[in-house]
Tab-separated table of C-alpha atoms and ligand atoms in Angstrom:
chain	number	residue	atom	x	y	z
A	1	UNK	CA	52.810	-42.448	-123.129
A	2	UNK	CA	52.733	-38.916	-121.678
A	3	UNK	CA	50.588	-38.134	-118.675
A	4	UNK	CA	48.014	-35.341	-118.535
A	5	UNK	CA	48.119	-31.977	-116.812
A	6	UNK	CA	44.790	-31.334	-115.071
A	7	UNK	CA	43.970	-27.687	-114.271
A	8	UNK	CA	41.762	-27.921	-111.197
A	9	UNK	CA	39.663	-25.008	-109.953
A	10	UNK	CA	39.347	-24.943	-106.165
A	11	UNK	CA	36.916	-23.025	-103.901
A	12	UNK	CA	37.306	-19.251	-103.438
A	13	UNK	CA	35.873	-19.452	-99.927
A	14	UNK	CA	33.184	-22.068	-99.588
A	15	UNK	CA	34.618	-25.594	-99.567
A	16	UNK	CA	31.264	-26.928	-100.732
A	17	UNK	CA	32.048	-25.464	-104.152
A	18	UNK	CA	34.686	-28.072	-105.015
A	19	UNK	CA	33.471	-30.270	-107.861
A	20	UNK	CA	33.268	-34.052	-107.896
A	21	UNK	CA	35.649	-34.235	-110.874
A	22	UNK	CA	38.254	-32.135	-109.082
A	23	UNK	CA	38.061	-34.353	-105.974
A	24	UNK	CA	38.435	-37.496	-108.057
A	25	UNK	CA	41.368	-36.044	-110.026
A	26	UNK	CA	43.171	-34.802	-106.914
A	27	UNK	CA	42.782	-38.278	-105.412
A	28	UNK	CA	43.961	-40.136	-108.487
A	29	UNK	CA	46.782	-37.858	-109.756
A	30	UNK	CA	50.398	-38.924	-109.208
A	31	UNK	CA	51.294	-35.419	-108.072
A	32	UNK	CA	49.530	-32.189	-107.109
A	33	UNK	CA	51.401	-29.017	-108.026
A	34	UNK	CA	50.208	-26.195	-105.782
A	35	UNK	CA	51.066	-22.577	-105.124
A	36	UNK	CA	51.466	-22.964	-101.390
A	37	UNK	CA	51.829	-26.516	-100.094
A	38	UNK	CA	50.879	-25.560	-96.527
A	39	UNK	CA	47.701	-23.762	-97.586
A	40	UNK	CA	46.703	-26.554	-99.944
A	41	UNK	CA	47.379	-29.179	-97.272
A	42	UNK	CA	44.437	-27.747	-95.314
A	43	UNK	CA	42.173	-28.132	-98.342
A	44	UNK	CA	43.430	-31.629	-99.161
A	45	UNK	CA	43.209	-32.817	-95.538
A	46	UNK	CA	39.633	-31.565	-95.351
A	47	UNK	CA	38.790	-33.903	-98.236
A	48	UNK	CA	41.037	-36.705	-96.943
A	49	UNK	CA	43.294	-36.540	-100.005
A	50	UNK	CA	46.869	-37.778	-99.537
A	51	UNK	CA	48.395	-37.360	-103.009
A	52	UNK	CA	52.017	-36.089	-102.886
A	53	UNK	CA	52.408	-32.332	-103.427
A	54	UNK	CA	55.041	-30.140	-105.005
A	55	UNK	CA	55.196	-26.353	-105.025
A	56	UNK	CA	54.598	-24.404	-108.207
A	57	UNK	CA	54.466	-20.637	-107.828
A	58	UNK	CA	55.375	-17.296	-109.368
A	59	UNK	CA	59.032	-17.550	-108.324
A	60	UNK	CA	59.793	-21.045	-109.671
A	61	UNK	CA	57.376	-21.015	-112.606
A	62	UNK	CA	60.052	-21.606	-115.271
A	63	UNK	CA	62.439	-24.055	-113.537
A	64	UNK	CA	59.696	-26.057	-111.921
A	65	UNK	CA	57.715	-26.213	-115.149
A	66	UNK	CA	60.638	-28.209	-116.641
A	67	UNK	CA	60.509	-30.641	-113.712
A	68	UNK	CA	56.750	-31.063	-114.080
A	69	UNK	CA	57.079	-31.551	-117.836
A	70	UNK	CA	59.636	-34.277	-117.026
A	71	UNK	CA	57.080	-36.061	-114.799
A	72	UNK	CA	54.388	-35.765	-117.469
A	73	UNK	CA	56.781	-37.254	-120.034
A	74	UNK	CA	57.336	-40.208	-117.715
A	75	UNK	CA	53.596	-40.833	-117.967
A	76	UNK	CA	52.655	-39.313	-114.599
A	77	UNK	CA	49.402	-37.359	-114.251
A	78	UNK	CA	49.779	-33.974	-112.560
A	79	UNK	CA	46.975	-31.839	-111.096
A	80	UNK	CA	47.613	-28.101	-110.819
A	81	UNK	CA	45.834	-26.078	-108.143
A	82	UNK	CA	46.355	-22.567	-106.786
A	83	UNK	CA	45.489	-21.007	-103.422
A	84	UNK	CA	41.940	-20.418	-104.647
A	85	UNK	CA	39.910	-20.378	-107.817
A	86	UNK	CA	40.975	-21.180	-111.355
A	87	UNK	CA	44.665	-21.647	-112.234
A	88	UNK	CA	46.092	-19.060	-114.688
A	89	UNK	CA	43.476	-16.412	-113.755
A	90	UNK	CA	45.751	-13.940	-111.895
A	91	UNK	CA	47.505	-17.062	-110.665
A	92	UNK	CA	50.362	-19.347	-111.789
A	93	UNK	CA	49.851	-21.871	-114.567
A	94	UNK	CA	50.239	-19.988	-117.832
A	95	UNK	CA	53.914	-20.898	-118.358
A	96	UNK	CA	53.304	-24.559	-117.602
A	97	UNK	CA	50.272	-24.776	-119.904
A	98	UNK	CA	52.222	-23.096	-122.688
A	99	UNK	CA	55.146	-25.528	-122.306
A	100	UNK	CA	52.756	-28.492	-122.362
A	101	UNK	CA	51.187	-27.163	-125.573
A	102	UNK	CA	54.619	-26.794	-127.143
A	103	UNK	CA	55.642	-30.304	-126.060
A	104	UNK	CA	52.380	-31.858	-127.267
A	105	UNK	CA	51.419	-32.879	-123.716
A	106	UNK	CA	47.719	-33.207	-123.032
A	107	UNK	CA	46.208	-30.478	-120.815
A	108	UNK	CA	42.642	-30.476	-119.648
A	109	UNK	CA	40.641	-28.118	-117.465
A	110	UNK	CA	38.278	-29.022	-114.659
A	111	UNK	CA	36.264	-25.809	-114.383
A	112	UNK	CA	34.880	-24.461	-111.151
A	113	UNK	CA	35.075	-21.374	-108.927
A	114	UNK	CA	36.539	-18.153	-110.285
A	115	UNK	CA	36.139	-14.867	-108.411
A	116	UNK	CA	35.805	-12.635	-111.488
A	117	UNK	CA	32.954	-14.629	-113.016
A	118	UNK	CA	31.205	-15.026	-109.653
A	119	UNK	CA	31.414	-11.244	-109.132
A	120	UNK	CA	30.241	-10.381	-112.647
A	121	UNK	CA	27.195	-12.607	-112.370
A	122	UNK	CA	26.259	-11.096	-108.996
A	123	UNK	CA	27.043	-7.475	-109.800
A	124	UNK	CA	23.942	-6.204	-111.573
A	125	UNK	CA	26.269	-4.531	-114.119
A	126	UNK	CA	25.795	-5.681	-117.755
A	127	UNK	CA	27.543	-9.019	-118.303
A	128	UNK	CA	27.170	-9.416	-122.067
A	129	UNK	CA	30.504	-7.770	-122.905
A	130	UNK	CA	33.264	-7.529	-120.347
A	131	UNK	CA	37.009	-7.368	-119.948
A	132	UNK	CA	39.011	-8.790	-117.076
A	133	UNK	CA	42.003	-6.736	-116.019
A	134	UNK	CA	43.065	-8.677	-112.899
A	135	UNK	CA	45.185	-6.552	-110.530
A	136	UNK	CA	46.217	-3.115	-111.806
A	137	UNK	CA	49.981	-3.232	-112.404
A	138	UNK	CA	52.205	-1.673	-109.716
A	139	UNK	CA	54.757	-0.503	-112.254
A	140	UNK	CA	53.956	3.175	-112.995
A	141	UNK	CA	54.408	2.974	-116.764
A	142	UNK	CA	52.423	-0.235	-117.146
A	143	UNK	CA	49.691	1.134	-114.902
A	144	UNK	CA	49.436	4.340	-116.941
A	145	UNK	CA	49.134	2.266	-120.134
A	146	UNK	CA	46.366	0.076	-118.673
A	147	UNK	CA	44.474	3.083	-117.322
A	148	UNK	CA	44.583	4.810	-120.709
A	149	UNK	CA	43.124	1.666	-122.260
A	150	UNK	CA	40.427	1.429	-119.574
A	151	UNK	CA	39.401	5.037	-120.096
A	152	UNK	CA	38.203	4.117	-123.608
A	153	UNK	CA	36.754	0.749	-122.621
A	154	UNK	CA	33.029	0.409	-123.285
A	155	UNK	CA	32.799	-3.137	-121.955
A	156	UNK	CA	32.204	-3.883	-118.268
A	157	UNK	CA	35.563	-3.854	-116.457
A	158	UNK	CA	36.493	-6.440	-113.818
A	159	UNK	CA	39.418	-5.914	-111.453
A	160	UNK	CA	40.881	-7.761	-108.490
A	161	UNK	CA	42.116	-5.879	-105.472
A	162	UNK	CA	43.582	-6.542	-102.054
A	163	UNK	CA	41.969	-4.697	-99.112
A	164	UNK	CA	45.025	-2.543	-98.347
A	165	UNK	CA	45.044	-1.164	-101.914
A	166	UNK	CA	41.288	-0.783	-102.339
A	167	UNK	CA	40.993	2.933	-101.490
A	168	UNK	CA	43.928	3.906	-103.716
A	169	UNK	CA	42.514	1.854	-106.595
A	170	UNK	CA	39.033	3.359	-106.250
A	171	UNK	CA	40.616	6.774	-106.230
A	172	UNK	CA	42.660	6.165	-109.388
A	173	UNK	CA	39.592	4.683	-111.101
A	174	UNK	CA	37.572	7.775	-110.181
A	175	UNK	CA	40.281	10.055	-111.580
A	176	UNK	CA	40.503	7.999	-114.776
A	177	UNK	CA	36.926	6.989	-115.487
A	178	UNK	CA	34.971	9.744	-113.769
A	179	UNK	CA	31.964	8.888	-111.638
A	180	UNK	CA	30.710	5.508	-112.796
A	181	UNK	CA	28.562	2.746	-111.465
A	182	UNK	CA	30.614	0.089	-109.709
A	183	UNK	CA	29.778	-3.129	-107.880
A	184	UNK	CA	32.146	-3.827	-105.015
A	185	UNK	CA	31.995	-7.563	-104.442
A	186	UNK	CA	33.496	-8.787	-101.203
A	187	UNK	CA	34.125	-12.169	-99.569
A	188	UNK	CA	32.324	-14.074	-102.306
A	189	UNK	CA	30.863	-17.452	-101.344
A	190	UNK	CA	31.880	-16.783	-97.710
A	191	UNK	CA	29.810	-16.012	-94.625
A	192	UNK	CA	30.084	-12.234	-95.043
A	193	UNK	CA	29.585	-12.140	-98.803
A	194	UNK	CA	28.508	-8.654	-99.853
A	195	UNK	CA	27.830	-6.865	-103.120
A	196	UNK	CA	27.599	-3.079	-102.930
A	197	UNK	CA	26.195	-1.536	-106.119
A	198	UNK	CA	27.260	2.095	-105.916
A	199	UNK	CA	29.244	4.760	-107.762
A	200	UNK	CA	32.978	5.418	-107.613
A	201	UNK	CA	32.408	8.735	-105.828
A	202	UNK	CA	30.081	7.222	-103.212
A	203	UNK	CA	32.427	4.263	-102.728
A	204	UNK	CA	35.341	6.613	-102.013
A	205	UNK	CA	33.267	8.373	-99.358
A	206	UNK	CA	32.216	5.059	-97.840
A	207	UNK	CA	35.766	3.716	-97.523
A	208	UNK	CA	36.963	6.975	-95.962
A	209	UNK	CA	34.741	6.009	-93.039
A	210	UNK	CA	35.044	2.217	-93.199
A	211	UNK	CA	38.265	0.255	-93.399
A	212	UNK	CA	38.198	-2.343	-96.234
A	213	UNK	CA	38.387	-5.937	-95.015
A	214	UNK	CA	38.456	-9.219	-96.911
A	215	UNK	CA	38.889	-10.026	-100.590
A	216	UNK	CA	37.474	-7.780	-103.287
A	217	UNK	CA	36.434	-7.902	-106.908
A	218	UNK	CA	35.483	-4.608	-108.564
A	219	UNK	CA	33.014	-4.621	-111.443
A	220	UNK	CA	32.846	-1.210	-113.097
A	221	UNK	CA	30.449	-0.134	-115.837
A	222	UNK	CA	32.094	0.447	-119.207
A	223	UNK	CA	32.140	3.828	-120.898
A	224	UNK	CA	28.683	4.886	-122.074
A	225	UNK	CA	28.781	4.502	-125.913
A	226	UNK	CA	26.505	7.566	-126.382
A	227	UNK	CA	28.825	9.693	-124.290
A	228	UNK	CA	31.853	8.315	-126.142
A	229	UNK	CA	30.261	9.130	-129.523
A	230	UNK	CA	29.353	12.697	-128.545
A	231	UNK	CA	32.835	13.253	-127.076
A	232	UNK	CA	34.334	12.068	-130.398
A	233	UNK	CA	31.996	14.393	-132.314
A	234	UNK	CA	32.978	17.336	-130.092
A	235	UNK	CA	36.623	16.554	-130.765
A	236	UNK	CA	36.026	16.677	-134.535
A	237	UNK	CA	33.919	19.811	-134.321
A	238	UNK	CA	36.976	21.620	-132.974
A	239	UNK	CA	38.694	20.939	-136.314
A	240	UNK	CA	37.803	22.712	-139.548
A	241	UNK	CA	36.702	20.372	-142.333
A	242	UNK	CA	40.030	21.051	-144.117
A	243	UNK	CA	42.035	20.108	-141.008
A	244	UNK	CA	39.908	17.030	-140.449
A	245	UNK	CA	40.376	15.659	-143.975
A	246	UNK	CA	44.082	16.565	-143.950
A	247	UNK	CA	44.576	14.586	-140.742
A	248	UNK	CA	43.512	11.422	-142.583
A	249	UNK	CA	45.501	12.274	-145.695
A	250	UNK	CA	48.598	12.802	-143.544
A	251	UNK	CA	47.941	9.342	-142.122
A	252	UNK	CA	48.125	7.874	-145.649
A	253	UNK	CA	44.480	7.881	-146.845
A	254	UNK	CA	43.676	9.057	-150.363
A	255	UNK	CA	41.565	12.214	-150.699
A	256	UNK	CA	38.288	10.429	-151.433
A	257	UNK	CA	38.606	8.009	-148.509
A	258	UNK	CA	39.643	10.865	-146.199
A	259	UNK	CA	36.524	12.867	-147.141
A	260	UNK	CA	34.330	9.801	-146.598
A	261	UNK	CA	35.813	9.140	-143.145
A	262	UNK	CA	35.495	12.797	-142.108
A	263	UNK	CA	31.830	12.770	-143.160
A	264	UNK	CA	31.271	9.623	-141.075
A	265	UNK	CA	33.020	11.123	-138.040
A	266	UNK	CA	30.974	14.311	-138.203
A	267	UNK	CA	27.724	12.515	-138.965
A	268	UNK	CA	27.148	14.652	-142.088
A	269	UNK	CA	26.706	13.784	-145.811
A	270	UNK	CA	29.847	13.441	-147.951
A	271	UNK	CA	28.575	16.214	-150.227
A	272	UNK	CA	28.900	18.743	-147.377
A	273	UNK	CA	32.559	17.858	-146.997
A	274	UNK	CA	33.089	18.083	-150.734
A	275	UNK	CA	31.340	21.468	-150.955
A	276	UNK	CA	33.340	22.864	-148.035
A	277	UNK	CA	36.638	21.801	-149.597
A	278	UNK	CA	35.925	22.729	-153.153
A	279	UNK	CA	33.980	25.959	-152.743
A	280	UNK	CA	35.477	28.742	-154.793
B	1	LIG	N1	42.602	-17.590	-109.547
B	1	LIG	C1	41.683	-16.869	-108.722
B	1	LIG	C2	40.315	-16.871	-109.387
B	1	LIG	O1	40.049	-17.758	-110.196
B	1	LIG	O2	39.491	-16.011	-109.087
B	1	LIG	C3	42.183	-15.477	-108.405
B	1	LIG	C4	43.452	-15.455	-107.635
B	1	LIG	S1	44.038	-13.856	-107.285
B	1	LIG	C5	45.649	-14.195	-106.726
B	1	LIG	C6	43.275	-13.476	-105.764
B	1	LIG	C7	42.260	-12.328	-105.894
B	1	LIG	O3	41.019	-12.854	-106.341
B	1	LIG	C8	41.925	-11.647	-104.580
B	1	LIG	O4	42.870	-10.634	-104.258
B	1	LIG	C9	40.564	-11.076	-104.857
B	1	LIG	O5	40.665	-9.894	-105.605
B	1	LIG	C10	39.954	-12.161	-105.721
B	1	LIG	N2	39.224	-13.126	-104.883
B	1	LIG	C11	39.560	-14.405	-104.650
B	1	LIG	N3	38.632	-14.980	-103.831
B	1	LIG	C12	37.702	-14.035	-103.580
B	1	LIG	C13	36.503	-13.997	-102.815
B	1	LIG	N4	36.073	-15.056	-102.140
B	1	LIG	N5	35.791	-12.852	-102.790
B	1	LIG	C14	36.213	-11.762	-103.475
B	1	LIG	N6	37.328	-11.741	-104.200
B	1	LIG	C15	38.070	-12.853	-104.263
């Protein structure tokens, strides 16, 4: 019988946050796959865990996944941990989980610390609807694509950032999103935990004077839906009614549907569109 892959969340700072289930699984597993064996050794030694370890990281995620799948097929139980927090969340694990799914190998998750959720809950920014972007991509094209998407985003936006990139990221967010509310969440669960609820403009000023230190999660307010709606309306008001309807027809809509959509966009009755188009 196949073994099970256990996805184990580990503390993001405070060792007291490890769960009882994770400790038991790490003790009982045949193997612990971890991102950095030296870093994880500190964690495991702290809890007096002596299970054998193997490395599983970004640079061996395909080859090593085959080896781990082999162990699971031999009936061994494998626990996957990363340097901190929940596997897969801006961390290795996705490829291995996918392969297990494809091979019909059981995978289970032992939930626990995760920096993005900890930050969101602490931020004071609405948490009902949110999107998690992780780290902004370094590749210029990918980054431009993500930023264009974020510009339209009305949900709360969560990002990870390293201290040496924080100022540049705040600056690009300011250029893209304008001045928005942002919670800068630092050193979560650690001694110097701090949440600064501010605006992008104020934050830029602050970090001109103060060098960023520690680990950061950024929680930015989404685009104000009222503002988005009035911006859309302004965009349509620049078009004549004829141009507006034609735009939809050119996109493949029939005349009636195009008139209906234009009326909706402009917040006016359909009859007004009809009268404008068919006046003699
Ligand atoms: N898998 C992890 C999780 O579940 O949150 C995230 C790993 S990602 C490689 C590391 C990033 O998470 C850091 O650069 C930082 O943005 C964020 N992070 C991790 N621990 C944090 C902490 N204690 N305080 C603030 N941010 C943290």
